[in-house]
Amino acid sequence: MIPAFALACYAAAVGTLAPRILLRSAWPHRSPALAVAAWQGLAVSFTVALALAAYHLAVPTGHLDAGVSGLVHLCGLSWHARLPVPGPLDIPAAVLPLLVALLTLARFGHEVLRARRARSRHLGVLALVGRRSAGLRATVLDHELPAVYCLPGRCPRVVVSTGALRVLSSAQLDAVLDHERAHIAGRHHLTLAAAEAFARAFRWLPLARAAREQTAMLLEMAADDRALRRHPRETLAAALYEMAASRTPRGAFAAGGPGALVRLHRMLGPHRR
């Protein structure tokens, strides 16, 4: 019972206190890729702690060794140490951690498939109304509103509206296109799907809500940093300002993206390592 209580307390701390501490910290905006890894690590840590707490609650203390032995036998492996023979309740209890993990994995698969279906539908529309530009290495869409976004996945595509071509300068357009290609190269859609899956599996958890929101914004910052390797900050910031109000389809990453005002302040404010 004591291990279960300790694990439950740890899970509660990770699920409620850790996101508050991370949200108040300044370093995530300076190292967005590391911050994304921190949010993902907290989500994994909470899931593992919750699974182990459920296991310890289901298996009496005197039968923990038998439960571990049952889990090993369930995996088809041999157990050479002299341990008690697993009882009829030990193997089901050992399966409990797997069920907790499978809940999150199933949500992740659902989010990936849902976003893929949405992107496939949009790609079908682009095949009818868009035109490929070899110079831009993007698909041009006739639309008055300025918009630049990417559709990641197995058939990635960067989309530019004619409104964006009208309002953006050549340098600004190059900066925005590099931002979108950074999303594709970094496979950011999988990271975002993992955060969304965790949020849907644990809707009541402050960590889940904060991880979903922060991951979306931090991935945009990471793409900003990738584009800033080749372009001045003022150029990308001006393009971001023009794209701030753009709307994009489900499953896409937009140049405006979430937290546009925060990202503008980050780009134009004093730069700290």
Short mmCIF file of C-alpha atoms in Angstrom, two decimals:
data_model
loop_
_atom_site.label_atom_id
_atom_site.label_comp_id
_atom_site.label_asym_id
_atom_site.label_seq_id
_atom_site.Cartn_x
_atom_site.Cartn_y
_atom_site.Cartn_z
CA MET A 1 0.00 0.00 0.00
CA ILE A 2 2.88 2.38 0.77
CA PRO A 3 4.36 2.15 -2.77
CA ALA A 4 0.92 2.80 -4.26
CA PHE A 5 0.45 5.86 -2.04
CA ALA A 6 3.91 7.20 -2.88
CA LEU A 7 3.33 6.73 -6.62
CA ALA A 8 -0.10 8.34 -6.40
CA CYS A 9 1.39 11.37 -4.61
CA TYR A 10 4.11 11.62 -7.24
CA ALA A 11 1.54 11.44 -10.05
CA ALA A 12 -0.56 14.12 -8.34
CA ALA A 13 2.49 16.39 -8.02
CA VAL A 14 3.46 15.89 -11.66
CA GLY A 15 -0.11 16.38 -12.83
CA THR A 16 -0.86 19.55 -10.86
CA LEU A 17 2.26 21.25 -9.45
CA ALA A 18 4.82 20.61 -12.19
CA PRO A 19 2.86 22.44 -14.94
CA ARG A 20 2.50 25.51 -12.70
CA ILE A 21 6.24 25.62 -12.12
CA LEU A 22 7.02 25.16 -15.80
CA LEU A 23 4.49 27.79 -16.88
CA ARG A 24 6.10 30.34 -14.55
CA SER A 25 9.59 29.65 -15.86
CA ALA A 26 11.20 31.87 -18.48
CA TRP A 27 13.60 29.35 -20.01
CA PRO A 28 11.03 27.41 -22.13
CA HIS A 29 10.69 30.34 -24.54
CA ARG A 30 14.48 30.51 -24.87
CA SER A 31 14.79 26.76 -25.58
CA PRO A 32 11.47 25.68 -27.10
CA ALA A 33 12.70 22.28 -28.32
CA LEU A 34 13.97 21.41 -24.84
CA ALA A 35 10.73 22.68 -23.32
CA VAL A 36 8.68 20.43 -25.63
CA ALA A 37 10.78 17.49 -24.45
CA ALA A 38 10.13 18.53 -20.84
CA TRP A 39 6.35 18.61 -21.35
CA GLN A 40 6.47 15.24 -23.09
CA GLY A 41 8.63 13.84 -20.30
CA LEU A 42 6.14 15.00 -17.67
CA ALA A 43 3.31 13.33 -19.58
CA VAL A 44 5.22 10.04 -19.81
CA SER A 45 6.24 10.26 -16.16
CA PHE A 46 2.64 10.79 -15.06
CA THR A 47 1.39 7.87 -17.17
CA VAL A 48 4.04 5.50 -15.81
CA ALA A 49 3.43 6.57 -12.21
CA LEU A 50 -0.33 6.14 -12.61
CA ALA A 51 0.12 2.69 -14.15
CA LEU A 52 2.46 1.51 -11.39
CA ALA A 53 0.16 2.91 -8.70
CA ALA A 54 -2.74 0.94 -10.17
CA TYR A 55 -0.57 -2.18 -10.19
CA HIS A 56 0.47 -1.79 -6.56
CA LEU A 57 -3.13 -1.23 -5.50
CA ALA A 58 -4.28 -4.37 -7.29
CA VAL A 59 -1.49 -6.66 -6.10
CA PRO A 60 -1.07 -7.27 -2.35
CA THR A 61 2.39 -6.52 -0.98
CA GLY A 62 3.10 -10.16 -0.26
CA HIS A 63 2.43 -11.10 -3.89
CA LEU A 64 4.44 -8.41 -5.69
CA ASP A 65 7.19 -10.84 -6.64
CA ALA A 66 4.61 -13.26 -7.96
CA GLY A 67 2.99 -10.45 -9.91
CA VAL A 68 6.28 -9.51 -11.54
CA SER A 69 6.87 -13.19 -12.31
CA GLY A 70 3.41 -13.39 -13.84
CA LEU A 71 4.12 -10.34 -16.02
CA VAL A 72 7.38 -11.91 -17.23
CA HIS A 73 5.65 -15.23 -18.00
CA LEU A 74 2.90 -13.28 -19.78
CA CYS A 75 5.54 -11.77 -22.06
CA GLY A 76 6.76 -15.26 -22.96
CA LEU A 77 10.05 -14.99 -21.09
CA SER A 78 11.55 -17.32 -18.54
CA TRP A 79 12.13 -16.44 -14.90
CA HIS A 80 14.99 -18.40 -13.37
CA ALA A 81 14.89 -17.01 -9.86
CA ARG A 82 12.98 -18.83 -7.17
CA LEU A 83 9.83 -16.81 -6.87
CA PRO A 84 6.33 -17.74 -5.77
CA VAL A 85 4.08 -19.18 -8.44
CA PRO A 86 1.78 -16.40 -9.70
CA GLY A 87 -1.78 -16.67 -8.46
CA PRO A 88 -4.94 -16.27 -10.54
CA LEU A 89 -5.22 -12.56 -9.71
CA ASP A 90 -1.58 -11.66 -10.27
CA ILE A 91 -1.53 -11.76 -14.06
CA PRO A 92 -4.68 -9.59 -14.46
CA ALA A 93 -3.16 -7.14 -11.99
CA ALA A 94 0.05 -7.09 -13.98
CA VAL A 95 -1.99 -6.22 -17.07
CA LEU A 96 -3.35 -3.05 -15.43
CA PRO A 97 -0.25 -0.96 -16.22
CA LEU A 98 -0.50 -2.08 -19.83
CA LEU A 99 -4.12 -0.94 -20.00
CA VAL A 100 -3.20 2.54 -18.74
CA ALA A 101 -0.44 2.80 -21.34
CA LEU A 102 -2.69 1.43 -24.08
CA LEU A 103 -5.29 4.11 -23.33
CA THR A 104 -2.80 6.83 -24.23
CA LEU A 105 -1.41 4.90 -27.20
CA ALA A 106 -4.91 4.33 -28.56
CA ARG A 107 -5.65 8.04 -28.26
CA PHE A 108 -2.39 8.83 -30.03
CA GLY A 109 -3.28 6.52 -32.92
CA HIS A 110 -6.74 8.06 -33.12
CA GLU A 111 -5.32 11.60 -33.28
CA VAL A 112 -2.79 10.66 -35.95
CA LEU A 113 -5.46 9.00 -38.11
CA ARG A 114 -7.94 11.82 -37.64
CA ALA A 115 -5.41 14.46 -38.65
CA ARG A 116 -4.30 12.31 -41.60
CA ARG A 117 -7.87 12.01 -42.85
CA ALA A 118 -8.35 15.77 -42.58
CA ARG A 119 -5.12 16.41 -44.48
CA SER A 120 -6.08 13.89 -47.16
CA ARG A 121 -9.40 15.64 -47.72
CA HIS A 122 -7.67 18.99 -48.00
CA LEU A 123 -5.06 17.59 -50.38
CA GLY A 124 -7.92 16.42 -52.59
CA VAL A 125 -9.29 19.96 -52.66
CA LEU A 126 -5.84 21.39 -53.43
CA ALA A 127 -5.49 18.99 -56.35
CA LEU A 128 -8.57 20.60 -57.87
CA VAL A 129 -8.16 24.28 -57.08
CA GLY A 130 -4.43 24.76 -56.36
CA ARG A 131 -1.51 25.09 -58.75
CA ARG A 132 2.04 23.96 -58.15
CA SER A 133 4.79 26.60 -58.16
CA ALA A 134 8.23 25.16 -58.86
CA GLY A 135 9.93 28.41 -57.86
CA LEU A 136 8.28 28.53 -54.45
CA ARG A 137 8.24 24.74 -54.01
CA ALA A 138 4.69 25.22 -52.79
CA THR A 139 1.07 25.04 -53.89
CA VAL A 140 -0.56 28.38 -54.67
CA LEU A 141 -4.22 28.73 -53.71
CA ASP A 142 -6.42 31.50 -55.07
CA HIS A 143 -7.73 33.19 -51.94
CA GLU A 144 -7.91 36.84 -50.90
CA LEU A 145 -6.93 36.32 -47.27
CA PRO A 146 -3.17 36.03 -46.66
CA ALA A 147 -2.33 32.51 -45.50
CA VAL A 148 0.75 30.29 -45.50
CA TYR A 149 0.56 26.83 -43.98
CA CYS A 150 1.89 23.32 -44.37
CA LEU A 151 0.29 19.90 -44.48
CA PRO A 152 2.82 17.49 -42.91
CA GLY A 153 2.82 13.72 -43.15
CA ARG A 154 3.73 11.22 -45.84
CA CYS A 155 2.89 13.66 -48.66
CA PRO A 156 3.91 17.03 -47.19
CA ARG A 157 2.76 20.17 -48.88
CA VAL A 158 3.33 23.89 -48.29
CA VAL A 159 0.39 26.09 -49.32
CA VAL A 160 0.49 29.81 -50.08
CA SER A 161 -2.54 31.94 -50.84
CA THR A 162 -2.54 34.65 -53.49
CA GLY A 163 -3.38 37.09 -50.70
CA ALA A 164 -0.09 36.22 -49.00
CA LEU A 165 1.82 36.67 -52.25
CA ARG A 166 0.29 40.13 -52.52
CA VAL A 167 1.10 41.42 -49.02
CA LEU A 168 4.45 39.72 -48.32
CA SER A 169 7.75 40.84 -49.73
CA SER A 170 10.09 38.32 -51.30
CA ALA A 171 12.26 38.14 -48.16
CA GLN A 172 9.23 37.78 -45.89
CA LEU A 173 7.80 35.02 -48.05
CA ASP A 174 11.09 33.10 -47.98
CA ALA A 175 11.20 33.37 -44.19
CA VAL A 176 7.64 32.09 -43.81
CA LEU A 177 8.26 29.21 -46.22
CA ASP A 178 11.33 28.17 -44.23
CA HIS A 179 9.21 28.28 -41.08
CA GLU A 180 6.70 25.88 -42.61
CA ARG A 181 9.39 23.56 -43.94
CA ALA A 182 10.82 23.40 -40.41
CA HIS A 183 7.50 21.93 -39.23
CA ILE A 184 7.69 19.27 -41.92
CA ALA A 185 11.35 18.43 -41.32
CA GLY A 186 10.84 18.21 -37.55
CA ARG A 187 7.73 15.99 -37.86
CA HIS A 188 6.00 18.35 -35.47
CA HIS A 189 2.60 16.85 -36.28
CA LEU A 190 3.53 13.68 -34.38
CA THR A 191 4.62 15.61 -31.30
CA LEU A 192 1.42 17.64 -31.38
CA ALA A 193 -0.64 14.47 -31.82
CA ALA A 194 1.01 12.99 -28.72
CA ALA A 195 0.13 16.08 -26.67
CA GLU A 196 -3.44 16.04 -27.99
CA ALA A 197 -3.79 12.33 -27.20
CA PHE A 198 -2.59 12.85 -23.63
CA ALA A 199 -4.99 15.76 -23.21
CA ARG A 200 -7.94 13.69 -24.44
CA ALA A 201 -7.02 10.69 -22.30
CA PHE A 202 -6.76 12.81 -19.13
CA ARG A 203 -9.14 15.74 -19.77
CA TRP A 204 -9.41 16.56 -16.06
CA LEU A 205 -5.66 16.93 -15.55
CA PRO A 206 -4.02 20.40 -15.48
CA LEU A 207 -0.84 18.91 -16.93
CA ALA A 208 -2.73 17.56 -19.94
CA ARG A 209 -4.37 20.90 -20.76
CA ALA A 210 -1.18 22.90 -20.28
CA ALA A 211 0.94 20.42 -22.25
CA ARG A 212 -1.40 20.62 -25.24
CA GLU A 213 -1.46 24.42 -25.31
CA GLN A 214 2.23 24.91 -24.63
CA THR A 215 3.37 22.23 -27.07
CA ALA A 216 1.50 23.92 -29.92
CA MET A 217 3.09 27.29 -29.18
CA LEU A 218 6.57 25.91 -28.48
CA LEU A 219 6.59 24.02 -31.76
CA GLU A 220 5.87 27.30 -33.54
CA MET A 221 8.78 28.88 -31.66
CA ALA A 222 11.04 26.00 -32.65
CA ALA A 223 10.07 26.53 -36.29
CA ASP A 224 10.71 30.25 -35.85
CA ASP A 225 14.23 29.51 -34.58
CA ARG A 226 14.88 27.26 -37.56
CA ALA A 227 13.82 30.03 -39.96
CA LEU A 228 15.87 32.63 -38.05
CA ARG A 229 19.04 30.76 -38.93
CA ARG A 230 18.74 32.20 -42.44
CA HIS A 231 16.57 35.30 -42.05
CA PRO A 232 16.66 38.48 -39.92
CA ARG A 233 14.30 38.70 -36.97
CA GLU A 234 12.59 41.80 -38.31
CA THR A 235 11.76 40.06 -41.58
CA LEU A 236 10.13 37.04 -39.94
CA ALA A 237 8.36 39.23 -37.39
CA ALA A 238 6.85 41.41 -40.13
CA ALA A 239 5.66 38.32 -42.00
CA LEU A 240 4.25 36.88 -38.78
CA TYR A 241 2.31 40.10 -38.20
CA GLU A 242 0.74 39.82 -41.66
CA MET A 243 -0.17 36.17 -41.08
CA ALA A 244 -1.44 36.51 -37.50
CA ALA A 245 -5.12 36.45 -38.44
CA SER A 246 -4.90 33.68 -41.04
CA ARG A 247 -7.03 30.54 -40.68
CA THR A 248 -5.91 27.04 -41.67
CA PRO A 249 -7.53 23.62 -42.02
CA ARG A 250 -7.38 20.89 -39.38
CA GLY A 251 -4.09 19.04 -39.26
CA ALA A 252 -2.07 21.93 -40.71
CA PHE A 253 0.56 24.24 -39.23
CA ALA A 254 0.07 27.93 -39.97
CA ALA A 255 2.69 30.65 -40.08
CA GLY A 256 0.55 32.73 -37.71
CA GLY A 257 -0.05 29.80 -35.43
CA PRO A 258 -0.89 29.91 -31.74
CA GLY A 259 0.65 32.56 -29.49
CA ALA A 260 1.47 34.95 -32.33
CA LEU A 261 1.74 37.95 -29.97
CA VAL A 262 4.03 36.07 -27.59
CA ARG A 263 6.21 34.97 -30.50
CA LEU A 264 6.44 38.52 -31.82
CA HIS A 265 7.55 39.77 -28.41
CA ARG A 266 10.07 36.93 -28.22
CA MET A 267 11.54 37.75 -31.64
CA LEU A 268 11.72 41.51 -31.21
CA GLY A 269 12.61 41.67 -27.52
CA PRO A 270 16.07 41.29 -25.97
CA HIS A 271 17.58 37.96 -26.97
CA ARG A 272 18.91 35.77 -24.15
CA ARG A 273 20.59 32.41 -24.52
#
